[in-house]
Amino acid sequence: MTRSFQFSSTVRLGIKSLMLHKLRSALTMLGIIFGVCSVIAMLAIGEGASYEAQEAIKRLGSNNILIRSLKPPEQARQQGGNNNRGMNLKYGITYEDGSRLQATIPGVTRVVPMRIIRENVRFNRNEVPCQVIGTLPCYSDVGGAALVRGRFICDLDELHQDNICVITTGLAGRLFPGADPLLHSIKIAAFYYRVVGIVQERSQPEQRAQAGRMEGQPIDNNVYIPLATSRTRFGEVLFRRSAGSFEAEEVQLHQVTVQMRDLTAVESADPQIRTLLNHFHDQNDYEVIVPLQLLRQAEQTKRIFNIVLGSIAAISLLVGGIGIMNIMLATVTERTREIGVRRALGAKRRDITRQFLVETVVLSVGGGLIGVLVGIATPILVSHLTDMKTIITVSSVLLAFGISGAVGIVFGLYPARAAARLDPIDALRHE
Amino acid sequence: MPPESAIIQIEGVQKRYVLGGEADVFALRGVNLQVNRGSYLAIMGPSGSGKSTMLNILGCLDRPTAGHYWLGGEDVSRMPDDQLSEARGLKIGFIFQSYNLIAQLTVLENIQVPLLYQGKDLRAYHDHCVELANLVGLGSRLSHRPNQLSGGQQQRVAVARSLVNDPLMILADEPTGNLDSRTGLEVLEMIDRLNAGGKTIVLVTHDERVAARAHRVIHMKDGVIDREIINRPPPR
């Protein structure tokens, strides 16, 4: 009890001594405040950014491999002829590729092909530009969309090439304000399609930007129709009119989602898929996206990011610590007389060491506490003002606070020892 | 070994300062001194006489190069630093010329400082400290800071502080040096009263009139006790 009482009175004494020079103590603390604040704020912002990126990747499904058709680069196309205008440009993944993947790659559970056509969709006087996605019933199984009402495309639809469609909730709201979509049909190009279901997209519209290259993966304005219907109604050659010219493209499939059995299968299948496709494509008209790898890369990036941020913050804490040490050395010189008096009145060397160490730790921990508060407030403010997601982790707060305490001890030790080493006679005589 | 009645027993104490290259300087050249319980001793001497060194050794701030010093029957001349600190805190009450109160502490807290280093519970001694403040006439100024007090008041706080651990002796270094003669007299009368109450006093001074209050005055010169004057007999 006596010991703890003694400690608390030492702390109180330390605070009192620091309060004698309020401005000086406050300025000294400022270094630690900024250091701790920057550790917490930087880590929170970094964590938030990488969380969003990782979520976007995870939404693609870590068991999946995506293969996407790419328009080959201009130069490659021009090797075929001088002028491509009006010519039929043929590229991308074919139906055959899909069946080859299913047949040859071990560990494949599903291959989900997608044809994505941009077209305006109409209901009564409402017209909304959207993506018409021709796909198979198993699309909903690979993590694309969740059913809200009605049903998804089924095998019979595919077999009969029915004119039915499933629309997303966002589109339903825009096309059918005040009406039940399931009772109506929508018009895409020249044909009518009966709405049989409404699905909820997994990705939210505002996350599209973050996903970056993931565009083409469903957004909220989607219409799903059976793949066979898409082939017969739209044909294999797609026309795109632009000012003064038009382009015809023949793309069989825009995207294929290959679902693998497990994560190890994903790893081994990636090079196999590339080899297989490379064999049948003489131009670089597809890309293979492995969300698992992207995830790993994102994690790696995050780790590097954290190290960089951590070192910057550590340097600022170090500078803060040096500031504290400097002030404490000045304080020791200034209070030499007091040290002498205390020694004469019975203080041992370790009492003096403790006194000054406690003062330093009070400075740094006090600064640390304020820094934690400011550091928690900053990311909250940032996400309020800029829409940026921030995540304050408990570990970053503990880390920053712990470092500030350690800085106090490390940088306080030398001045405190210097104070304790003073000869009481010299110290008493000090003017 | 010193007799039972001796608070201070010094035998053949020398203090030599080693200066680089040159000959060593002897500040004390073999001093013998005995101070009995309840006596009042004044030490005088010109500067350079070894008076300050004597004070440092008596106050356990310094150790003699040779010889022995028993303080309250305990040989402190070879004690390690921590034990010396403890001896200072427990057995000696210091009064300095320039008061040496701690600026950031109140009157009461200043009186409590020696208790702090003996690991004592300040709450248990609160009444004791207030009593001491009353004794020196500062009971109404417990929460004042030293800079709110006059020199005489500050020195009275120092007197109260010197008493808080109930030391074997009070060691006063020119206690009136910074005071005008009237307030100086007040402090001296206070010291007289302490002595009358049984406290052993050792006082270092330049001032003949101050020294005249002691039972016994020793004059130092060139590191030895030059002469000794008995003003009046010490109490039996």
XYZ file of C-alpha atoms in Angstrom:
667
model
C 0.000 0.000 0.000
C 2.783 2.331 0.949
C 4.582 1.512 -2.270
C 1.607 2.258 -4.476
C 0.921 5.372 -2.471
C 4.496 6.456 -2.955
C 4.196 5.822 -6.670
C 1.007 7.813 -7.006
C 2.515 10.685 -5.072
C 5.588 10.566 -7.334
C 3.263 10.812 -10.324
C 1.406 13.695 -8.733
C 4.697 15.416 -8.000
C 5.775 14.865 -11.608
C 2.585 16.410 -12.935
C 3.069 19.356 -10.576
C 6.614 19.959 -11.794
C 5.445 19.770 -15.392
C 2.618 22.198 -14.693
C 5.185 24.759 -13.589
C 6.091 25.136 -17.253
C 2.781 24.577 -18.971
C 3.734 25.847 -22.401
C 7.010 23.972 -22.427
C 5.369 20.721 -21.371
C 2.588 21.161 -23.911
C 5.032 21.790 -26.740
C 7.080 18.792 -25.706
C 3.987 16.630 -25.680
C 3.057 17.852 -29.136
C 5.766 15.727 -30.700
C 4.341 12.591 -29.121
C 0.780 13.645 -29.874
C 1.537 13.959 -33.573
C 3.490 10.732 -33.577
C 0.779 8.663 -31.928
C -1.949 10.366 -33.921
C -0.181 9.687 -37.212
C 0.400 6.020 -36.344
C -3.277 5.450 -35.626
C -4.648 7.598 -38.439
C -2.292 6.235 -41.094
C -2.923 2.631 -40.145
C -6.677 3.244 -40.044
C -6.706 4.779 -43.516
C -4.414 2.090 -44.923
C -6.475 -0.647 -43.338
C -9.673 0.846 -44.722
C -8.308 1.145 -48.261
C -6.997 -2.385 -48.355
C -10.180 -3.715 -46.787
C -12.214 -2.257 -49.630
C -9.887 -3.666 -52.259
C -9.933 -7.060 -50.632
C -13.699 -7.051 -50.326
C -14.031 -6.233 -54.015
C -11.762 -9.132 -54.874
C -13.474 -11.499 -52.468
C -16.771 -10.716 -54.126
C -15.408 -12.277 -57.283
C -15.068 -15.475 -55.306
C -11.746 -16.873 -54.238
C -12.576 -20.303 -55.667
C -13.191 -18.777 -59.072
C -11.002 -18.009 -62.021
C -12.287 -15.410 -64.426
C -11.446 -15.405 -68.098
C -12.442 -12.335 -69.969
C -12.410 -11.455 -73.620
C -10.222 -8.562 -74.540
C -10.208 -6.565 -77.682
C -6.714 -7.231 -79.049
C -4.391 -4.231 -79.248
C -4.658 -1.984 -82.327
C -1.303 -3.021 -83.828
C -2.119 -6.687 -83.744
C -5.386 -6.021 -85.528
C -3.813 -3.985 -88.277
C -1.520 -6.785 -89.254
C -4.595 -8.412 -90.812
C -5.284 -5.482 -93.164
C -4.770 -1.736 -93.521
C -8.282 -0.728 -92.839
C -10.517 -2.420 -90.355
C -13.445 -0.143 -90.813
C -16.589 -2.073 -91.472
C -14.790 -5.330 -91.149
C -15.896 -8.096 -88.944
C -13.571 -8.135 -85.951
C -13.450 -11.534 -84.398
C -11.864 -12.103 -81.028
C -12.384 -13.449 -77.569
C -13.247 -16.646 -75.850
C -15.257 -19.123 -77.794
C -17.925 -21.639 -76.804
C -15.383 -24.294 -77.543
C -12.956 -22.785 -75.065
C -15.643 -23.168 -72.440
C -16.208 -26.839 -73.127
C -12.438 -27.452 -73.369
C -11.934 -25.924 -69.961
C -14.671 -28.045 -68.491
C -13.255 -31.172 -70.101
C -9.511 -30.831 -69.557
C -8.723 -28.832 -66.443
C -8.757 -30.973 -63.313
C -10.706 -29.712 -60.341
C -13.237 -27.686 -62.336
C -16.705 -27.870 -60.854
C -18.488 -25.407 -63.127
C -17.824 -23.288 -66.136
C -20.221 -20.406 -66.399
C -20.127 -18.566 -69.711
C -21.455 -15.045 -70.089
C -22.311 -12.943 -73.089
C -22.573 -9.323 -72.174
C -24.380 -7.035 -74.568
C -25.037 -3.378 -73.930
C -28.547 -2.553 -74.947
C -31.378 -0.284 -73.921
C -34.210 -1.953 -72.092
C -37.720 -0.578 -72.290
C -40.932 -0.889 -70.395
C -43.753 1.398 -71.459
C -42.083 4.805 -71.724
C -39.166 3.974 -69.481
C -35.866 3.267 -71.156
C -32.736 2.278 -69.273
C -29.342 1.425 -70.750
C -28.109 -1.799 -69.255
C -26.114 -4.970 -69.703
C -27.946 -7.895 -71.113
C -26.152 -10.937 -69.857
C -26.702 -14.260 -71.507
C -25.720 -16.998 -69.129
C -26.526 -20.440 -67.797
C -28.684 -21.386 -64.801
C -25.609 -22.150 -62.709
C -24.618 -18.450 -62.769
C -26.299 -17.907 -59.447
C -24.264 -20.742 -57.932
C -20.848 -19.176 -58.568
C -21.645 -16.252 -56.357
C -23.000 -13.803 -58.890
C -26.438 -12.855 -57.698
C -28.869 -13.683 -54.950
C -32.514 -14.281 -55.728
C -35.003 -11.857 -54.186
C -38.267 -12.876 -55.803
C -39.442 -15.280 -58.466
C -36.855 -17.672 -59.921
C -33.575 -17.617 -61.792
C -33.047 -18.938 -65.327
C -33.581 -22.703 -65.444
C -32.456 -25.476 -67.737
C -35.736 -25.573 -69.613
C -35.430 -21.881 -70.473
C -32.027 -22.639 -71.924
C -33.337 -25.640 -73.842
C -36.312 -23.812 -75.294
C -34.466 -20.567 -75.838
C -37.312 -18.876 -74.027
C -37.768 -15.150 -74.034
C -37.618 -14.776 -70.309
C -35.384 -12.602 -68.180
C -34.291 -11.991 -64.627
C -33.593 -8.400 -63.649
C -31.719 -6.795 -60.796
C -33.488 -4.872 -58.031
C -31.965 -1.578 -59.171
C -33.258 -2.013 -62.686
C -36.645 -3.126 -61.406
C -36.950 0.099 -59.478
C -36.043 2.183 -62.488
C -38.142 0.382 -65.080
C -41.194 -0.415 -63.000
C -41.898 2.421 -60.650
C -45.110 1.407 -58.910
C -45.668 -1.790 -60.876
C -44.845 -5.419 -60.171
C -42.152 -6.503 -62.625
C -43.109 -10.166 -62.377
C -46.421 -9.437 -64.153
C -44.838 -7.727 -67.131
C -42.474 -8.073 -69.993
C -39.651 -5.794 -71.016
C -38.457 -4.961 -74.487
C -34.829 -5.440 -75.420
C -34.016 -4.449 -79.008
C -36.832 -5.987 -81.068
C -38.096 -8.630 -78.667
C -40.114 -8.878 -75.512
C -38.927 -10.847 -72.529
C -41.076 -11.952 -69.637
C -39.682 -11.058 -66.224
C -39.533 -14.207 -64.101
C -37.310 -13.164 -61.224
C -35.564 -10.349 -59.402
C -32.054 -10.736 -58.041
C -29.855 -8.697 -55.747
C -26.359 -8.019 -56.972
C -23.638 -8.800 -54.455
C -21.596 -5.759 -55.354
C -22.898 -2.315 -54.515
C -22.728 0.450 -57.107
C -20.332 2.672 -55.132
C -17.819 -0.132 -54.953
C -17.472 -0.315 -58.692
C -14.816 2.360 -58.783
C -12.642 0.552 -56.274
C -12.942 -2.708 -58.121
C -11.262 -1.007 -61.070
C -10.608 -3.655 -63.664
C -13.513 -5.668 -62.423
C -15.933 -3.724 -64.603
C -18.124 -5.982 -66.677
C -18.750 -7.991 -63.595
C -22.373 -7.343 -62.750
C -23.458 -3.949 -61.626
C -26.889 -2.955 -60.695
C -28.436 -2.475 -64.149
C -28.411 -6.062 -65.328
C -30.797 -8.247 -67.253
C -30.090 -11.978 -67.294
C -31.389 -14.084 -70.136
C -30.638 -17.686 -71.123
C -27.422 -18.028 -73.094
C -29.176 -19.836 -75.951
C -31.729 -17.035 -76.171
C -28.934 -14.514 -76.302
C -27.309 -16.367 -79.208
C -30.433 -16.622 -81.278
C -31.895 -13.181 -80.577
C -28.748 -11.139 -80.856
C -26.742 -13.309 -83.242
C -23.036 -13.850 -83.052
C -22.060 -10.585 -84.702
C -22.617 -7.507 -82.661
C -22.863 -4.099 -84.231
C -21.836 -0.977 -82.521
C -22.602 2.317 -84.126
C -20.611 5.362 -83.322
C -20.362 8.789 -84.972
C -19.732 8.294 -88.652
C -18.714 4.690 -88.450
C -19.837 1.417 -87.139
C -17.993 -1.523 -85.832
C -18.925 -5.121 -86.064
C -17.521 -7.512 -83.561
C -17.872 -11.196 -83.330
C -17.434 -12.200 -79.763
C -18.828 -15.502 -78.636
C -18.321 -15.146 -74.927
C -17.349 -12.054 -72.992
C -16.539 -13.810 -69.808
C -16.194 -17.265 -68.428
C -16.218 -17.933 -64.741
C -14.484 -21.160 -63.880
C -15.352 -22.425 -60.464
C -12.749 -24.703 -58.938
C -13.183 -27.388 -56.340
C -10.961 -25.723 -53.734
C -8.157 -23.233 -53.259
C -5.347 -25.656 -54.139
C -7.128 -26.466 -57.393
C -7.203 -22.738 -58.155
C -3.415 -22.540 -57.789
C -2.690 -25.436 -60.100
C -5.388 -24.598 -62.636
C -4.161 -21.076 -63.319
C -1.110 -22.037 -65.480
C -3.039 -24.896 -67.065
C -5.788 -22.564 -68.205
C -3.279 -20.126 -69.627
C -1.497 -22.884 -71.530
C -4.730 -24.274 -72.868
C -6.058 -20.939 -74.062
C -2.731 -19.929 -75.469
C -2.804 -22.976 -77.671
C -6.042 -21.969 -79.374
C -5.632 -18.217 -79.475
C -2.972 -16.752 -81.696
C -3.599 -13.251 -80.434
C -3.784 -11.931 -76.956
C -7.543 -11.503 -76.848
C -8.337 -12.719 -73.358
C -7.197 -12.210 -69.825
C -7.173 -14.565 -66.914
C -8.010 -13.083 -63.535
C -7.387 -15.129 -60.434
C -9.065 -13.370 -57.508
C -7.087 -15.515 -55.090
C -3.838 -14.159 -56.474
C -5.195 -10.640 -56.500
C -6.134 -11.131 -52.879
C -2.663 -12.319 -52.023
C -1.167 -9.394 -53.895
C -3.465 -7.024 -52.068
C -2.392 -8.534 -48.773
C 1.242 -8.248 -49.744
C 0.732 -4.643 -50.795
C -1.016 -3.961 -47.549
C 1.867 -5.425 -45.596
C 4.386 -3.225 -47.401
C 2.063 -0.260 -47.005
C 1.827 -0.894 -43.283
C 5.593 -1.180 -42.937
C 6.122 2.108 -44.762
C 3.451 3.887 -42.751
C 4.742 2.315 -39.569
C 8.280 3.517 -40.197
C 7.148 7.041 -40.973
C 5.130 7.105 -37.790
C 7.977 5.534 -35.832
C 10.326 8.248 -37.054
C 7.915 10.921 -35.916
C 7.701 9.248 -32.516
C 11.487 9.074 -32.406
C 11.705 12.785 -33.115
C 9.133 13.365 -30.388
C 11.246 11.274 -28.045
C 14.366 13.260 -28.805
C 12.378 16.411 -28.088
C 11.413 15.013 -24.708
C 14.976 14.023 -23.927
C 16.223 17.470 -24.837
C 13.699 19.165 -22.571
C 14.369 16.766 -19.731
C 18.117 17.388 -19.945
C 17.432 21.110 -19.755
C 15.106 20.499 -16.820
C 17.743 18.488 -14.983
C 20.244 21.332 -15.338
C 17.636 23.838 -14.274
C 16.672 21.815 -11.237
C 20.145 20.771 -10.130
C 19.684 22.663 -6.897
C 16.412 20.904 -6.202
C 18.100 17.561 -6.845
C 20.801 18.481 -4.318
C 18.190 19.443 -1.728
C 16.287 16.220 -2.246
C 19.476 14.210 -1.927
C 20.333 16.038 1.306
C 16.862 15.294 2.632
C 17.382 11.587 2.171
C 16.607 10.823 -1.486
C 18.600 7.915 -2.863
C 19.929 7.951 -6.408
C 17.112 5.706 -7.527
C 14.541 8.081 -6.024
C 15.903 10.845 -8.231
C 16.006 8.545 -11.250
C 12.422 7.559 -10.610
C 11.272 11.132 -10.181
C 12.625 12.267 -13.525
C 11.655 9.082 -15.285
C 8.113 9.467 -14.035
C 8.044 13.029 -15.327
C 9.177 11.896 -18.749
C 6.702 9.060 -18.816
C 3.919 11.394 -17.698
C 4.844 13.657 -20.618
C 4.963 10.868 -23.157
C 1.981 8.899 -21.872
C -0.041 12.090 -21.497
C 0.922 12.979 -25.048
C 0.107 9.420 -26.028
C -3.368 9.619 -24.539
C -4.143 12.874 -26.293
C -2.603 11.409 -29.435
C -4.889 8.383 -29.214
C -7.925 10.632 -28.942
C -6.834 12.798 -31.860
C -5.758 9.686 -33.749
C -9.189 8.110 -33.364
C -10.933 11.356 -34.267
C -8.878 11.940 -37.426
C -9.927 8.818 -39.407
C -13.541 9.319 -38.365
C -13.330 12.872 -39.657
C -11.629 11.711 -42.841
C -14.296 9.130 -43.602
C -16.975 11.714 -42.880
C -15.489 14.265 -45.253
C -14.166 12.101 -48.065
C -16.233 8.926 -48.229
C -13.040 6.985 -47.646
C -13.404 3.908 -45.533
C -11.192 3.825 -42.443
C -10.778 1.059 -39.926
C -9.299 1.818 -36.520
C -7.894 -1.414 -35.184
C -7.436 -1.932 -31.466
C -3.942 -3.203 -32.128
C -2.884 0.040 -33.820
C -4.119 2.032 -30.820
C -2.297 -0.253 -28.406
C 0.808 -0.178 -30.580
C 0.895 3.601 -30.778
C 0.213 4.008 -27.088
C 2.762 1.359 -26.177
C 5.418 2.998 -28.312
C 4.725 6.370 -26.714
C 5.213 4.836 -23.276
C 8.393 3.107 -24.393
C 9.674 6.354 -25.905
C 9.162 8.007 -22.522
C 11.179 5.357 -20.733
C 13.948 5.078 -23.311
C 14.452 8.790 -23.740
C 13.823 9.575 -20.103
C 16.394 7.146 -18.801
C 19.449 9.132 -19.782
C 18.358 12.490 -18.297
C 17.103 10.714 -15.169
C 20.392 8.886 -14.732
C 22.278 12.121 -15.331
C 20.225 13.722 -12.566
C 20.863 10.858 -10.169
C 24.605 10.885 -10.825
C 24.970 14.474 -9.664
C 27.067 14.857 -6.542
C 24.801 16.205 -3.788
C 27.417 18.726 -2.614
C 27.938 20.141 -6.112
C 24.219 20.096 -6.755
C 23.518 22.021 -3.548
C 26.099 24.625 -4.443
C 24.679 25.016 -7.976
C 23.276 28.484 -8.619
C 33.604 3.044 19.926
C 31.929 6.263 21.079
C 30.303 6.630 24.486
C 26.547 6.272 24.740
C 25.929 9.998 25.185
C 27.811 11.052 22.038
C 25.645 11.867 19.040
C 28.718 12.691 17.005
C 32.078 11.054 17.505
C 34.810 11.947 15.039
C 38.266 10.422 15.223
C 41.222 11.406 13.095
C 39.080 12.449 10.158
C 41.023 13.529 7.100
C 39.743 14.706 3.774
C 42.104 14.809 0.846
C 41.192 16.079 -2.586
C 43.134 14.576 -5.445
C 43.893 17.197 -8.055
C 45.214 16.030 -11.391
C 49.033 16.239 -11.558
C 49.546 18.569 -8.658
C 49.980 17.731 -5.026
C 46.898 16.570 -3.180
C 45.057 19.147 -1.140
C 44.160 18.364 2.446
C 40.907 20.010 3.462
C 40.862 18.250 6.826
C 44.049 17.063 8.493
C 42.846 14.861 11.298
C 39.947 16.226 13.261
C 38.687 14.820 16.551
C 35.330 15.918 17.862
C 32.657 14.665 20.172
C 29.188 16.185 20.402
C 26.894 14.988 23.131
C 23.161 14.617 23.093
C 21.350 17.887 23.685
C 24.344 20.108 23.139
C 24.578 23.159 20.878
C 27.791 23.455 18.871
C 28.836 26.299 16.604
C 31.605 25.893 14.029
C 33.438 29.021 12.890
C 36.370 29.714 10.703
C 37.505 31.728 7.676
C 36.958 30.429 4.189
C 39.455 27.739 3.284
C 39.675 26.589 6.855
C 37.956 23.280 6.112
C 34.690 24.439 7.629
C 32.576 23.507 4.596
C 34.246 20.120 4.245
C 33.568 19.541 7.914
C 29.922 20.418 7.346
C 29.675 18.036 4.356
C 31.139 15.174 6.329
C 29.017 15.892 9.394
C 25.979 16.008 7.109
C 26.867 12.659 5.519
C 27.060 14.348 2.141
C 30.689 13.305 1.830
C 32.897 10.543 3.198
C 36.232 11.147 4.930
C 39.392 9.888 3.249
C 40.652 8.569 6.565
C 39.376 8.379 10.122
C 36.004 7.463 11.558
C 32.703 9.176 12.075
C 30.075 7.660 14.317
C 26.667 9.232 14.011
C 24.358 8.045 16.761
C 26.648 5.115 17.423
C 26.792 4.025 13.781
C 29.942 4.322 11.690
C 28.920 6.286 8.631
C 32.416 6.960 7.330
C 32.474 3.930 5.023
C 28.813 3.646 4.165
C 27.720 3.136 0.546
C 25.739 5.870 -1.111
C 22.247 4.513 -0.482
C 22.855 3.990 3.221
C 24.299 7.477 3.500
C 21.120 8.837 1.921
C 19.100 6.972 4.482
C 21.296 8.250 7.335
C 20.825 11.814 6.083
C 17.097 11.433 5.861
C 16.642 9.797 9.262
C 19.323 11.259 11.499
C 19.993 14.765 10.239
C 17.757 17.755 9.789
C 19.252 20.289 7.380
C 18.736 24.034 7.511
C 20.428 25.892 4.662
C 21.445 29.492 4.215
C 19.220 29.924 1.181
C 16.274 27.953 2.652
C 16.259 25.496 -0.269
C 12.548 24.897 -0.328
C 11.176 23.173 -3.424
C 9.448 25.800 -5.496
C 6.609 23.742 -6.927
C 5.484 22.410 -3.546
C 3.310 24.019 -0.897
C 4.453 24.678 2.663
C 2.896 21.443 3.885
C 4.360 19.410 1.021
C 7.799 20.869 1.602
C 7.634 19.757 5.211
C 6.636 16.276 4.020
C 9.527 15.771 1.564
C 11.886 13.909 3.986
C 9.029 11.531 4.888
C 8.589 10.683 1.230
C 12.087 9.253 0.979
C 11.641 7.123 4.078
C 8.710 5.462 2.344
C 6.281 6.679 4.939
C 2.581 7.099 4.362
C 2.062 10.845 4.133
C -1.557 10.606 5.255
C -0.550 9.027 8.542
C 1.854 11.887 9.193
C -0.410 14.672 8.045
C -1.304 15.841 11.551
C 2.325 15.652 12.626
C 3.322 17.946 9.734
C 0.538 20.408 10.505
C 1.710 20.442 14.117
C 5.235 21.298 13.001
C 3.916 24.083 10.789
C 2.036 25.443 13.796
C 5.209 25.180 15.862
C 7.039 27.506 13.455
C 3.991 29.792 13.240
C 2.915 28.933 9.695
C -0.181 26.891 10.473
C -2.303 29.317 8.486
C -0.162 29.148 5.357
C -0.074 25.424 4.677
C -0.989 25.715 1.018
C 1.212 28.683 0.178
C 4.088 28.323 -2.270
C 7.592 29.351 -1.172
C 7.521 32.374 -3.499
C 4.485 33.645 -1.594
C 6.456 33.722 1.661
C 9.050 36.096 3.080
C 12.622 34.934 3.660
C 12.043 34.488 7.381
C 8.898 32.473 6.775
C 10.705 30.293 4.263
C 13.449 29.604 6.751
C 10.848 28.658 9.334
C 9.383 26.159 6.869
C 12.904 24.773 6.513
C 13.131 24.434 10.293
C 9.837 22.538 10.359
C 11.080 20.340 7.511
C 14.288 19.558 9.398
C 12.254 18.253 12.315
C 9.813 16.031 10.485
C 11.789 12.786 10.833
C 12.714 13.598 14.424
C 16.457 13.578 13.613
C 19.359 13.043 16.025
C 20.686 16.499 15.224
C 19.911 19.660 13.333
C 22.688 20.767 11.000
C 22.329 24.441 10.190
C 24.545 26.105 7.583
C 24.517 29.886 8.074
C 20.778 29.836 8.810
C 20.599 33.610 9.192
C 22.966 34.496 6.346
C 20.189 35.626 4.001
C 17.955 37.206 6.628
C 17.810 40.681 8.126
C 18.775 40.864 11.771
C 15.229 40.879 13.136
C 13.948 37.834 11.250
C 17.343 36.215 11.765
C 16.854 36.621 15.461
C 13.447 34.953 15.263
C 14.948 31.921 13.557
C 17.782 31.764 16.087
C 15.340 31.937 18.961
C 13.448 29.084 17.393
C 16.646 27.048 17.240
C 17.293 27.918 20.889
C 13.885 26.586 21.789
C 14.564 23.358 19.890
C 17.808 22.953 21.807
C 16.027 23.693 25.074
C 13.619 20.925 24.089
C 16.542 18.512 23.855
C 17.577 18.641 20.195
C 21.263 18.506 19.376
C 22.271 21.469 17.206
C 25.338 21.902 15.032
C 25.511 25.332 13.434
C 28.052 26.716 10.992
C 28.419 30.506 10.942
C 30.632 33.519 10.364
C 28.782 35.611 12.855
C 30.217 35.888 16.376
C 26.837 36.892 17.791
C 25.202 33.815 16.309
C 27.960 31.597 17.635
C 27.568 33.164 21.074
C 24.246 31.370 21.479
C 25.925 27.950 21.383
C 27.218 26.055 24.384
C 30.478 25.547 22.670
C 32.261 27.114 19.679
C 35.045 25.511 17.688
C 37.236 27.572 15.374
C 38.715 25.831 12.395
C 41.926 26.783 10.677
C 43.905 25.003 7.967
C 41.949 21.795 8.277
C 42.193 21.357 12.016
C 40.321 22.601 15.071
C 42.324 25.637 16.052
C 40.670 26.464 19.348
C 37.546 25.681 21.287
C 35.524 27.986 23.492
C 33.014 26.842 26.065
C 30.338 29.540 26.408
C 28.281 27.777 29.012
C 28.048 24.252 30.223
C 25.904 21.883 28.211
C 22.859 20.463 29.963
C 23.432 17.379 31.990
